[in-house]
Coordinates of C-alpha atoms in Angstrom, one line a residue:
X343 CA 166.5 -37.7 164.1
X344 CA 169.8 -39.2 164.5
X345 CA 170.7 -37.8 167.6
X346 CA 168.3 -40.0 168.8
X347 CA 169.6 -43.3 167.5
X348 CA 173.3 -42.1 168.5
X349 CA 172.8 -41.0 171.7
X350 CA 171.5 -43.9 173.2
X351 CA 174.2 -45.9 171.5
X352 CA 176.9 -43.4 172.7
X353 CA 175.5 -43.6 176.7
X354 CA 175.4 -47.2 176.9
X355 CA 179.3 -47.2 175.3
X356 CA 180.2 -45.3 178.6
X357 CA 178.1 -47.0 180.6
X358 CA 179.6 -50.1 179.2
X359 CA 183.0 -48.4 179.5
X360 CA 182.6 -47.5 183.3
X361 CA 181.5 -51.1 184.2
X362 CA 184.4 -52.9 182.4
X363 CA 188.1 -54.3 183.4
X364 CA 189.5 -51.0 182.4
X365 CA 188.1 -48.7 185.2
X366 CA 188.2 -51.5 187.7
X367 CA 191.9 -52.5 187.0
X368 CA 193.1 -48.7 186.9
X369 CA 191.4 -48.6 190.5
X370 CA 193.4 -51.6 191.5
X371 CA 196.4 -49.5 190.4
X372 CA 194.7 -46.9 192.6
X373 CA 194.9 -44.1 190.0
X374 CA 191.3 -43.3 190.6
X375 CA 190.8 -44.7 194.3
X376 CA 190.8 -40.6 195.6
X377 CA 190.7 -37.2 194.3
X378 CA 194.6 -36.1 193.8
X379 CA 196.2 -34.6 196.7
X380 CA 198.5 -32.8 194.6
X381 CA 198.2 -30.3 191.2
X382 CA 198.4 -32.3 188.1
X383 CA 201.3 -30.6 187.0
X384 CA 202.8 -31.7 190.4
X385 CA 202.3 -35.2 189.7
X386 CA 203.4 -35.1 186.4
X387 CA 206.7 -33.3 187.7
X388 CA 206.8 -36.5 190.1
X389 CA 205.9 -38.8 186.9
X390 CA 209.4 -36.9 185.1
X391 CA 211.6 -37.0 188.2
X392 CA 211.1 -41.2 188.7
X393 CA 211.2 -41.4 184.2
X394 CA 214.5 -39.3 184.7
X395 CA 215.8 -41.4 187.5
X396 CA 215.3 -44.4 185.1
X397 CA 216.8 -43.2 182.6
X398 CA 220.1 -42.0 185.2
X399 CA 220.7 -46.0 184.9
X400 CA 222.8 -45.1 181.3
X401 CA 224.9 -42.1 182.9
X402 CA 225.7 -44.8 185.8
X403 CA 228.6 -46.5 184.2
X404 CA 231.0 -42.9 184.6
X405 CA 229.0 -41.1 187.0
X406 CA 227.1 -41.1 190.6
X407 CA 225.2 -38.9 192.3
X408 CA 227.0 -38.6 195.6
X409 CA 230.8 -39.7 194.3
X410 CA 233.1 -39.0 191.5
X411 CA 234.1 -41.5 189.4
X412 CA 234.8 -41.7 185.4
X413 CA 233.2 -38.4 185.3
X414 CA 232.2 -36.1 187.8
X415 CA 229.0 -36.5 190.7
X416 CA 226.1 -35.1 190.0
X417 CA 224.6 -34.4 193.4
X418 CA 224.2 -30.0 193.2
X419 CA 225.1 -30.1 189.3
X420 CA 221.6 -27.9 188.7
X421 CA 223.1 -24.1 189.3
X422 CA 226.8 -25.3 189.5
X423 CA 229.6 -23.7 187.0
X424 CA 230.5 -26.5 184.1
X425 CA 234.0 -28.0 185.2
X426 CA 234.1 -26.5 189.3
X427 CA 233.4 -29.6 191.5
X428 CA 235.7 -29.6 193.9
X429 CA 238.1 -32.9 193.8
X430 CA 237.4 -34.0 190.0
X431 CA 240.0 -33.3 186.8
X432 CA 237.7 -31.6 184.4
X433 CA 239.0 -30.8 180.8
X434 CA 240.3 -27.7 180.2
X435 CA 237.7 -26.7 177.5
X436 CA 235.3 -27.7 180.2
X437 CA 236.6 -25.4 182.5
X438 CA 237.6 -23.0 179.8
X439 CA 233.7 -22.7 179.0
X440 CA 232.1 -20.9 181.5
X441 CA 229.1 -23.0 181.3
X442 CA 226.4 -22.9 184.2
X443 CA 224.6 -25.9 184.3
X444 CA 220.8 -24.6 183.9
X445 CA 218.4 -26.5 182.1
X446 CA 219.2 -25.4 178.4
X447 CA 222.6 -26.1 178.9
X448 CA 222.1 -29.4 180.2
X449 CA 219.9 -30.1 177.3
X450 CA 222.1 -28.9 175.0
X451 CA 225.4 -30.8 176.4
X452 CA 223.3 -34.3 176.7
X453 CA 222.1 -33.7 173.1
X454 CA 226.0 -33.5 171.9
X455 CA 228.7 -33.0 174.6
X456 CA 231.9 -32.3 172.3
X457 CA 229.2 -30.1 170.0
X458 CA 228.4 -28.2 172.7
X459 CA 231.9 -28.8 174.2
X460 CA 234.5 -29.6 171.8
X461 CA 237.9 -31.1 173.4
X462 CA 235.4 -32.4 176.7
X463 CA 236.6 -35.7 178.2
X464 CA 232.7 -36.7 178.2
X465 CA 233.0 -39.0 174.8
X466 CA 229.6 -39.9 175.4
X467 CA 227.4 -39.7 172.2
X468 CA 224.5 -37.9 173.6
X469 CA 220.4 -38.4 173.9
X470 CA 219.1 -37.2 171.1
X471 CA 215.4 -38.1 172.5
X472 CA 214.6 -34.7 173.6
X473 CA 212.0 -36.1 176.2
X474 CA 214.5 -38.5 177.6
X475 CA 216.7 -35.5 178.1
X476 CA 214.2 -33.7 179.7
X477 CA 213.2 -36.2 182.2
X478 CA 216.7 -36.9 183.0
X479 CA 217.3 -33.3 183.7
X480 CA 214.4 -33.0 186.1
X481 CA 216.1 -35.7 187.8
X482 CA 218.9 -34.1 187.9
X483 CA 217.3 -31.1 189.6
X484 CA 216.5 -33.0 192.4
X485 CA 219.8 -33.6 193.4
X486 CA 220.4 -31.1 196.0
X487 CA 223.3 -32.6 198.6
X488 CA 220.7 -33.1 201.3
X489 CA 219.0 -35.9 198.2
X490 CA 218.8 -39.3 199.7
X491 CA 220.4 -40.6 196.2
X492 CA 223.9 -38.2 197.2
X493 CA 224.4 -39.7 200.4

């Protein structure tokens, strides 16, 4: 009995739903012009990398991708031993570490460098937003040399 009185109620909700503003505008935005091309998880990678390149705006005052400066570039930092890129002065607890820069220990030295590092010349406070770390790290993956952003 009441799946009669709440079904119809229920289909004209999407119905109403479908023909409103919100479908329209997010077809404007063309997020559901086409079927993905892509996986989702592809596009969600790609959603991370561009969050993660935002967030690169705050490392930006010491570092580049392509150059040293305050602190060392980051372009092929993903794989690279902690304190080795050629033509920077690292610490020597930095070097002393033998830190490979994977993702946990890039999480872990963006969460609390001179925890995870004490005596590093990085007196940067950390992230603790472990999302924010996250999507900066898969940024950071990107940068392979060949990256347009290490040129």
């Amino acid at each position: 009995m009441i799946y009669r009185r709440v079904l119809p109620v229920f289909v004209c909700c999407i119905l109403s739903i479908w023909n409103s503003g919100i479908l329209a505008e997010e077809q404007a935005l063309g997020l559901l012009s086409k079927p993905l091309s892509r996986p989702l998880s592809e596009v969600q990678t790609t959603i991370s990398v561009q969050a993660g390149k935002a967030h690169y705006a705050m490392c930006l005052g010491c570092h580049s991708p392509g150059y040293n400066r305050t602190g060392p570039m980051h372009c092929g930092v993903f794989g690279r031993q902690a304190g080795s890129q050629e033509g920077y002065q690292y610490s020597e607890a930095l070097k002393a570490s033998s830190l490979r820069w994977n993702r946990q220990a890039l999480d872990l030295f963006l969460e609390a460098p001179t925890k995870m590092v004490p005596g590093t010349s990085m007196t940067f406070a950390g992230i603790p937003d472990a999302s924010v770390r996250t999507q900066l790290i898969d940024y950071l993956v990107t940068l392979a040399p060949e990256h347009k952003d290490c040129e």
